[in-house]
Coordinates of C-alpha atoms and ligand atoms in Angstrom, one line a residue:
M1 CA -11.6 45.3 1.7
S2 CA -14.2 46.4 4.1
T3 CA -13.6 45.6 7.7
T4 CA -17.3 45.6 8.5
M5 CA -18.2 42.9 6.0
V6 CA -19.5 39.7 7.8
V7 CA -18.2 36.8 5.7
N8 CA -20.3 33.7 6.7
R9 CA -22.5 31.0 5.2
A10 CA -25.5 33.3 5.1
L11 CA -23.6 35.6 2.7
F12 CA -23.3 32.6 0.4
D13 CA -27.1 32.5 0.1
E14 CA -27.2 36.2 -0.4
V15 CA -24.7 36.6 -3.2
M16 CA -24.0 33.2 -4.8
V17 CA -26.0 31.3 -7.4
P18 CA -27.7 28.5 -5.6
N19 CA -26.1 25.6 -7.5
Y20 CA -24.0 24.4 -4.5
A21 CA -25.0 23.7 -1.0
P22 CA -21.7 24.1 1.0
A23 CA -21.3 23.2 4.6
S24 CA -21.7 26.0 7.2
V25 CA -18.1 26.0 8.2
I26 CA -15.7 28.1 6.2
P27 CA -12.1 26.9 6.2
V28 CA -9.5 29.7 6.1
R29 CA -6.1 27.9 6.0
G30 CA -4.6 24.5 5.6
Q31 CA -1.3 22.8 6.2
G32 CA -0.6 19.2 5.0
S33 CA -3.7 17.2 5.8
R34 CA -5.1 19.6 8.4
V35 CA -7.4 22.5 7.8
W36 CA -8.7 25.2 10.1
D37 CA -12.0 27.1 9.9
Q38 CA -12.9 30.7 10.8
N39 CA -13.1 29.7 14.5
E40 CA -9.8 28.0 14.6
R41 CA -11.5 24.6 14.7
E42 CA -9.2 21.9 13.2
Y43 CA -10.2 19.3 10.6
I44 CA -8.3 16.3 9.2
D45 CA -8.7 16.3 5.5
F46 CA -9.6 12.9 3.9
A47 CA -11.3 14.7 1.1
G48 CA -8.5 16.5 -0.6
G49 CA -10.8 19.0 -2.3
I50 CA -12.3 16.0 -4.2
A51 CA -9.1 14.2 -5.1
V52 CA -7.3 17.5 -6.0
S53 CA -5.0 18.4 -3.2
S54 CA -2.6 15.6 -4.1
L55 CA 0.2 16.9 -1.8
G56 CA -2.0 18.3 0.9
H57 CA -2.4 22.0 1.6
C58 CA 0.5 24.4 1.1
H59 CA 3.1 21.8 0.3
P60 CA 6.5 23.7 0.4
A61 CA 7.5 22.6 -3.1
L62 CA 4.2 23.9 -4.6
V63 CA 4.2 27.1 -2.6
S64 CA 7.7 27.7 -3.8
A65 CA 7.0 27.0 -7.4
L66 CA 3.9 29.3 -7.4
K67 CA 5.7 32.1 -5.6
Q68 CA 8.7 31.9 -7.9
Q69 CA 6.6 32.0 -11.0
A70 CA 4.4 34.7 -9.6
D71 CA 7.4 37.0 -9.5
K72 CA 8.3 36.2 -13.1
L73 CA 5.4 35.9 -15.5
W74 CA 1.7 35.1 -15.1
H75 CA 0.1 35.1 -18.5
L76 CA 0.9 35.3 -22.2
S77 CA -2.0 33.5 -24.0
N78 CA -1.2 30.8 -26.6
V79 CA -0.1 33.4 -29.1
L80 CA 3.2 32.7 -27.3
T81 CA 4.5 29.6 -25.6
N82 CA 6.2 29.6 -22.2
E83 CA 8.9 27.7 -20.4
P84 CA 6.8 26.0 -17.6
A85 CA 4.3 24.7 -20.1
L86 CA 7.1 23.2 -22.3
R87 CA 8.8 21.6 -19.3
L88 CA 5.6 20.2 -18.0
A89 CA 4.6 18.8 -21.4
K90 CA 8.0 17.2 -21.8
K91 CA 7.8 15.5 -18.4
L92 CA 4.2 14.2 -19.1
V93 CA 5.3 12.8 -22.5
D94 CA 8.4 11.2 -21.0
A95 CA 6.4 9.6 -18.2
T96 CA 3.5 8.2 -20.3
F97 CA 2.5 6.6 -23.6
A98 CA 1.8 10.0 -25.1
D99 CA 3.8 12.0 -27.6
K100 CA 1.8 15.2 -27.4
V101 CA 0.0 17.3 -24.7
Y102 CA -2.8 19.9 -24.9
F103 CA -3.3 22.0 -21.8
A104 CA -6.7 23.1 -20.4
N105 CA -7.9 24.6 -17.1
S106 CA -10.1 21.8 -15.8
G107 CA -11.1 18.2 -16.2
A108 CA -14.2 19.1 -18.2
E109 CA -12.1 21.2 -20.6
A110 CA -9.5 18.4 -21.0
N111 CA -12.4 16.0 -21.9
E112 CA -14.0 18.5 -24.2
A113 CA -10.8 18.6 -26.1
A114 CA -10.5 14.8 -26.1
F115 CA -14.1 14.4 -27.5
K116 CA -13.6 17.1 -30.1
L117 CA -10.3 15.5 -31.2
A118 CA -11.9 12.1 -31.4
R119 CA -14.6 13.4 -33.6
R120 CA -12.2 15.4 -35.8
W121 CA -9.9 12.5 -36.2
A122 CA -12.7 10.2 -37.3
L123 CA -14.1 12.9 -39.6
D124 CA -10.8 13.4 -41.3
K125 CA -9.9 9.8 -41.7
F126 CA -13.2 8.1 -42.3
G127 CA -15.9 10.7 -43.0
E128 CA -19.1 12.1 -41.5
H129 CA -20.7 8.8 -40.6
K130 CA -18.2 8.0 -37.9
Q131 CA -19.4 10.1 -35.0
Q132 CA -20.7 7.8 -32.3
I133 CA -19.2 8.1 -28.8
I134 CA -19.8 5.2 -26.4
S135 CA -19.6 6.0 -22.7
F136 CA -21.0 4.3 -19.6
G137 CA -23.9 4.6 -17.2
K138 CA -22.9 6.4 -14.0
S139 CA -19.8 7.8 -15.6
F140 CA -18.8 11.4 -14.9
H141 CA -16.8 13.5 -17.4
G142 CA -17.4 17.1 -16.4
R143 CA -20.2 19.8 -16.6
T144 CA -19.8 21.4 -20.0
F145 CA -22.7 20.5 -22.2
F146 CA -20.7 18.0 -24.3
T147 CA -19.0 16.4 -21.3
V148 CA -22.2 16.2 -19.3
T149 CA -23.9 14.6 -22.2
V150 CA -21.2 12.0 -22.5
G151 CA -21.5 11.4 -18.8
G152 CA -23.8 8.7 -17.6
Q153 CA -26.2 10.6 -15.4
A154 CA -29.1 12.0 -17.4
S155 CA -30.1 14.2 -14.4
Y156 CA -27.0 16.3 -15.0
S157 CA -27.6 16.8 -18.7
D158 CA -31.4 17.0 -18.8
G159 CA -33.2 20.4 -18.7
F160 CA -30.9 22.4 -20.9
G161 CA -32.4 22.0 -24.3
P162 CA -31.1 19.9 -27.2
K163 CA -28.0 17.9 -26.3
P164 CA -25.0 17.2 -28.6
G165 CA -26.0 14.1 -30.5
G166 CA -24.2 10.8 -31.3
V167 CA -23.7 9.8 -27.7
V168 CA -24.8 6.4 -26.4
H169 CA -24.3 4.7 -23.0
A170 CA -23.3 1.1 -22.3
E171 CA -23.1 -0.6 -18.9
F172 CA -19.8 -0.3 -17.1
N173 CA -17.9 -3.6 -16.7
N174 CA -20.3 -5.3 -19.2
L175 CA -18.5 -5.9 -22.4
D176 CA -21.5 -7.4 -24.1
S177 CA -23.4 -4.1 -23.6
V178 CA -20.6 -2.4 -25.6
K179 CA -20.6 -5.1 -28.3
A180 CA -24.3 -4.5 -28.8
L181 CA -23.7 -0.8 -29.6
I182 CA -20.3 -0.6 -31.3
S183 CA -20.0 -0.4 -35.1
D184 CA -17.8 1.2 -37.7
N185 CA -19.7 4.4 -36.9
T186 CA -18.1 4.5 -33.5
C187 CA -15.3 7.1 -33.2
A188 CA -14.5 6.6 -29.5
I189 CA -15.2 4.7 -26.3
V190 CA -14.8 6.9 -23.2
V191 CA -14.2 5.3 -19.8
E192 CA -12.9 6.0 -16.3
P193 CA -10.5 3.2 -15.2
I194 CA -12.1 3.6 -11.8
Q195 CA -15.5 5.3 -11.8
G196 CA -15.2 8.1 -9.3
E197 CA -18.4 10.1 -8.9
G198 CA -20.3 6.9 -9.9
G199 CA -19.3 5.2 -6.6
I200 CA -15.6 4.3 -6.7
I201 CA -16.1 1.3 -9.1
P202 CA -12.9 -0.1 -10.5
A203 CA -13.0 -1.4 -14.1
E204 CA -12.3 -5.1 -14.3
P205 CA -9.0 -5.8 -16.2
A206 CA -10.7 -8.0 -18.8
F207 CA -13.3 -5.2 -19.4
L208 CA -10.6 -2.6 -20.3
Q209 CA -8.7 -5.2 -22.3
G210 CA -11.9 -6.0 -24.1
L211 CA -12.6 -2.3 -24.8
R212 CA -9.1 -2.0 -26.3
E213 CA -9.8 -4.9 -28.6
L214 CA -13.2 -3.6 -29.7
C215 CA -11.7 -0.2 -30.4
D216 CA -9.0 -1.8 -32.5
Q217 CA -11.5 -3.9 -34.4
H218 CA -13.7 -0.9 -35.2
N219 CA -11.1 1.8 -35.8
A220 CA -12.3 3.7 -32.7
L221 CA -10.2 5.6 -30.2
L222 CA -10.0 4.5 -26.6
V223 CA -10.2 7.5 -24.3
F224 CA -9.4 7.1 -20.6
D225 CA -10.7 9.8 -18.4
E226 CA -8.1 9.8 -15.6
V227 CA -9.1 13.2 -14.2
Q228 CA -9.8 11.5 -10.8
T229 CA -7.5 8.5 -11.0
G230 CA -4.4 10.2 -12.4
V231 CA -1.1 11.6 -11.0
G232 CA -0.3 8.9 -8.5
R233 CA -3.6 8.5 -6.9
T234 CA -3.8 4.7 -7.6
G235 CA -0.1 4.1 -6.8
K236 CA 1.0 4.5 -10.4
L237 CA 1.4 7.8 -12.2
Y238 CA -1.7 6.9 -14.2
A239 CA -4.2 4.1 -13.5
Y240 CA -3.8 2.7 -17.1
M241 CA -0.4 1.5 -16.0
N242 CA -2.0 -0.8 -13.4
Y243 CA -4.1 -2.4 -16.1
G244 CA -1.5 -2.7 -18.9
V245 CA -4.0 -1.3 -21.3
T246 CA -2.9 1.8 -23.2
P247 CA -5.5 4.4 -24.3
D248 CA -5.3 6.5 -27.4
I249 CA -6.2 9.7 -25.5
L250 CA -5.9 10.3 -21.8
T251 CA -7.3 13.2 -19.8
T252 CA -5.9 14.4 -16.5
A253 CA -6.7 17.3 -14.1
K254 CA -7.6 17.3 -10.4
S255 CA -4.4 16.0 -8.7
L256 CA -2.2 17.4 -11.5
G257 CA -2.4 20.9 -10.1
G258 CA -2.4 20.0 -6.5
G259 CA -5.1 22.7 -6.0
F260 CA -4.1 25.1 -8.8
P261 CA -6.6 24.7 -11.8
I262 CA -5.1 22.9 -14.7
G263 CA -6.1 20.0 -17.0
A264 CA -4.4 18.3 -19.8
M265 CA -5.1 15.9 -22.7
L266 CA -2.4 13.5 -23.7
T267 CA -2.3 11.6 -27.0
S268 CA -0.1 10.1 -29.7
N269 CA 1.4 11.9 -32.7
P270 CA -0.9 10.4 -35.4
I271 CA -4.0 11.4 -33.5
A272 CA -2.6 14.8 -32.3
S273 CA -1.9 15.8 -35.8
H274 CA -5.7 16.2 -36.4
L275 CA -5.9 19.1 -34.0
K276 CA -4.5 21.5 -36.6
V277 CA -3.8 25.2 -36.1
G278 CA -7.0 27.0 -35.2
T279 CA -9.2 23.9 -34.5
H280 CA -9.3 24.2 -30.8
G281 CA -7.9 26.4 -28.1
S282 CA -8.1 28.2 -24.7
T283 CA -7.0 31.6 -23.5
Y284 CA -5.6 30.4 -20.2
G285 CA -4.7 26.8 -21.0
G286 CA -1.1 26.1 -20.4
N287 CA -0.5 29.3 -18.5
P288 CA 2.8 29.7 -16.7
L289 CA 1.5 29.8 -13.2
A290 CA -0.6 26.6 -13.5
C291 CA 2.2 24.8 -15.4
A292 CA 4.9 25.8 -12.9
V293 CA 2.8 24.3 -10.0
A294 CA 1.9 21.2 -12.0
E295 CA 5.6 20.6 -12.8
A296 CA 6.4 20.7 -9.1
V297 CA 3.5 18.3 -8.5
I298 CA 4.8 15.8 -11.1
D299 CA 8.4 16.2 -9.9
T300 CA 7.3 15.4 -6.3
I301 CA 4.8 12.6 -7.0
N302 CA 6.4 10.7 -9.8
T303 CA 9.1 9.1 -7.6
P304 CA 9.2 5.4 -6.5
E305 CA 9.0 6.6 -2.8
V306 CA 5.9 8.6 -3.1
L307 CA 4.1 6.1 -5.4
A308 CA 5.0 3.2 -3.0
G309 CA 3.8 5.4 -0.1
V310 CA 0.4 5.7 -1.7
L311 CA 0.0 1.9 -1.5
Q312 CA 1.2 1.8 2.1
N313 CA -1.3 4.5 2.9
E314 CA -4.0 2.4 1.2
Q315 CA -3.1 -0.6 3.4
L316 CA -3.4 1.5 6.6
F317 CA -6.7 3.0 5.4
R318 CA -8.0 -0.5 4.7
E319 CA -6.9 -1.9 8.1
C320 CA -8.4 1.0 9.9
L321 CA -11.7 0.8 8.0
A322 CA -11.8 -3.0 8.7
E323 CA -11.5 -2.2 12.4
V324 CA -14.3 0.3 12.3
N325 CA -16.4 -2.2 10.4
N326 CA -15.7 -5.0 12.9
Q327 CA -17.0 -2.8 15.6
Y328 CA -20.0 -1.3 13.9
Q329 CA -20.9 -3.4 10.8
V330 CA -21.7 -0.7 8.3
F331 CA -19.9 -1.6 5.1
T332 CA -20.1 -4.5 2.7
E333 CA -16.7 -3.7 1.1
V334 CA -14.0 -1.1 0.5
R335 CA -13.5 -0.5 -3.2
G336 CA -10.9 1.5 -5.2
Q337 CA -7.1 1.7 -5.2
G338 CA -4.4 3.8 -3.6
M339 CA -5.8 7.0 -2.1
L340 CA -9.1 6.7 -3.9
L341 CA -11.2 4.5 -1.8
G342 CA -15.0 4.0 -1.3
A343 CA -16.6 2.3 1.7
V344 CA -19.8 0.8 0.5
L345 CA -22.7 1.0 3.0
N346 CA -24.6 -2.2 3.7
E347 CA -28.3 -2.8 3.4
K348 CA -29.0 -1.3 6.8
Y349 CA -27.4 2.0 6.0
R350 CA -28.0 2.2 2.3
G351 CA -28.7 5.7 1.0
R352 CA -27.2 7.3 4.1
A353 CA -23.7 8.2 3.0
R354 CA -24.5 11.9 3.6
D355 CA -25.3 11.2 7.2
F356 CA -21.8 9.7 7.7
F357 CA -20.3 12.6 5.9
L358 CA -22.1 15.1 8.1
A359 CA -21.2 13.1 11.3
A360 CA -17.5 13.1 10.2
A361 CA -17.6 16.9 9.8
D362 CA -19.0 17.0 13.4
Q363 CA -16.1 15.0 14.6
G364 CA -13.5 17.1 12.8
L365 CA -13.0 15.0 9.7
M366 CA -13.5 16.0 6.1
A367 CA -14.7 13.0 4.0
L368 CA -16.7 12.8 0.8
V369 CA -19.5 10.8 -0.6
A370 CA -19.7 9.1 -4.0
G371 CA -23.4 8.7 -4.6
P372 CA -25.9 7.9 -1.8
D373 CA -24.3 4.6 -0.7
V374 CA -20.6 5.2 -0.7
I375 CA -18.3 7.1 1.6
R376 CA -15.3 8.3 -0.4
F377 CA -11.8 9.0 0.8
A378 CA -9.4 10.9 -1.5
P379 CA -6.8 12.4 0.8
S380 CA -3.3 13.7 0.1
L381 CA -1.0 11.1 -1.4
V382 CA 1.6 12.0 1.2
I383 CA -0.7 12.1 4.2
T384 CA 1.2 11.0 7.3
E385 CA 0.5 7.9 9.4
R386 CA -0.4 10.0 12.3
D387 CA -3.0 12.0 10.3
I388 CA -4.5 8.7 9.0
R389 CA -4.7 7.2 12.5
E390 CA -6.1 10.3 14.1
G391 CA -8.5 10.8 11.2
M392 CA -9.7 7.2 11.5
Q393 CA -10.4 7.7 15.2
R394 CA -12.6 10.7 14.3
F395 CA -14.2 8.6 11.6
A396 CA -14.9 5.8 14.1
A397 CA -16.6 8.4 16.3
A398 CA -18.6 9.6 13.4
V399 CA -19.8 6.0 12.6
K400 CA -20.7 5.5 16.2
Q401 CA -22.7 8.8 16.1
V402 CA -24.7 7.6 13.1
V403 CA -25.1 4.0 14.3
E404 CA -26.3 5.0 17.8
A405 CA -28.4 7.9 16.7
Ligands
PLP1 C1 -14.0 15.8 -11.6 C2 -14.0 15.0 -12.8 C3 -14.2 15.6 -14.1 C4 -14.4 17.1 -14.2 O1 -13.4 17.9 -13.8 P1 -13.6 19.5 -13.6 O2 -12.2 19.9 -13.2 O3 -14.6 19.6 -12.4 O4 -14.1 20.0 -14.8 C5 -14.1 14.8 -15.2 N1 -13.9 13.5 -15.1 C6 -13.8 12.9 -14.0 C7 -13.5 11.4 -14.0 C8 -13.8 13.6 -12.8 O5 -13.7 12.9 -11.6

C-alpha cells in the first residue's frame, strides 16, 4: 500500500463508477452503534448499513466467528459442502416453516433464486402457460435484471433494453387490485411484509391473509421478500410470524450476515424438489466464512431476550420521536415495527427527507431515507438505551436545524 495515496471523497469521483453519491465523510471504524470517520469524528448509527448491521459494528460474537473460520477454511465452492453452511441451514430450518435452504450472496440473488424456482415449479407441475408473477407498486427486490423488473419502480428497470416478461404489478394493501390480475396463469405473488425502500409501509394483516387465500385458490406460490424485515428486525425472527401467514418461499439477507454478505432462500420440500441438480447455483453461495458469521448472528438474535429487546427499543424510539414531533411538528406518523421505523414527513416538509438526513449527519447521526417523504431508522437490534437517547438528542438538533433554516 502506498503511503502517499490520499484516500478521500475526491478519489471516489476519480476511480469509481458514478452510480452512487456517497457522503463526503469516510468512516474507518465502528464499535456497537458508534462509528468514527477519518478525522476521529464520532457518529451514532441509526442506519445500520441499511438494516444490515443487526448486531452493530464488530460485535464480539461475530468477530470471533469470522476470525475462527478465517483460520480454518475460506472457500470450497459447491462441488463440496461445508460445516458452517450445514449448521446454519439446520438452524434456519428448525426456526422457520421451511424444510430446505438455498444460499446466495445477497438479497437480490436470494430473490433471483426464488423467482426462478417459482417459474420452474409452475412449469414442471402445470406447463408453459403458468408464468405470471404478481408483485407490487413501490416494492423493491434487488438490482439484478429479473429482480428489478419484479420490483415496483420502473425507473430502476427502464433503460436497459428488453425486460424479462410475465411480470405485472398490483397495488400494495389493495386486494382487489390483485384479484383483477390473478388467474391460473399466475405462478407467484411476491410481497414484502413491510415495504422497506418503498417508504416503510406495513402490509395490513387482512391483505397478506387475502394473498395467501388467492394463491391457494389459483395454485400460485406466495413469496415473502424478508430481505429487510428478517432476522429479528420486527421483534420476531421473521415478520411472517407476526402475521400468522406462512409463505411458500421466503428470502432473507441483510441482517442475516450482520455485515458479511450472505443471502438465503427458504422453502418447503415439495417446492424445493424442483430445483434439481444443475438448475441453479452460485460459486460463493453458502461459503464457510459467510455461513460461520450468519450462524453466530442467528445464535445471538434468535433468543427471547434479544427479540423482546427489539420491541423495547421500538417503544423508546417511538417515545423519543413523539417528543421531537411535539416540539417541531414535522411528522404525520411513525410507521413500521421493531427496529425498522419510518417517520413520515407532514405536508409542510414533504419531499425533504434528504434535508433531515443531511442535517442528522451534520449533528453526528447516521439515519436513512425511504423515498422523499420518509426518514428511516434501521439501527442495530441490540442498540443500547444510552445510544438511542443520545442519538435522539442529535436527531432533535437536526430537526431544529431544518425547521429553523
Ligand atoms: C435490500 C433489499 C433487497 C436487495 O438486497 P441486496 O443485498 O442489495 O441485493 C431485496 N429486497 C428487499 C426487500 C430489500 O430491502
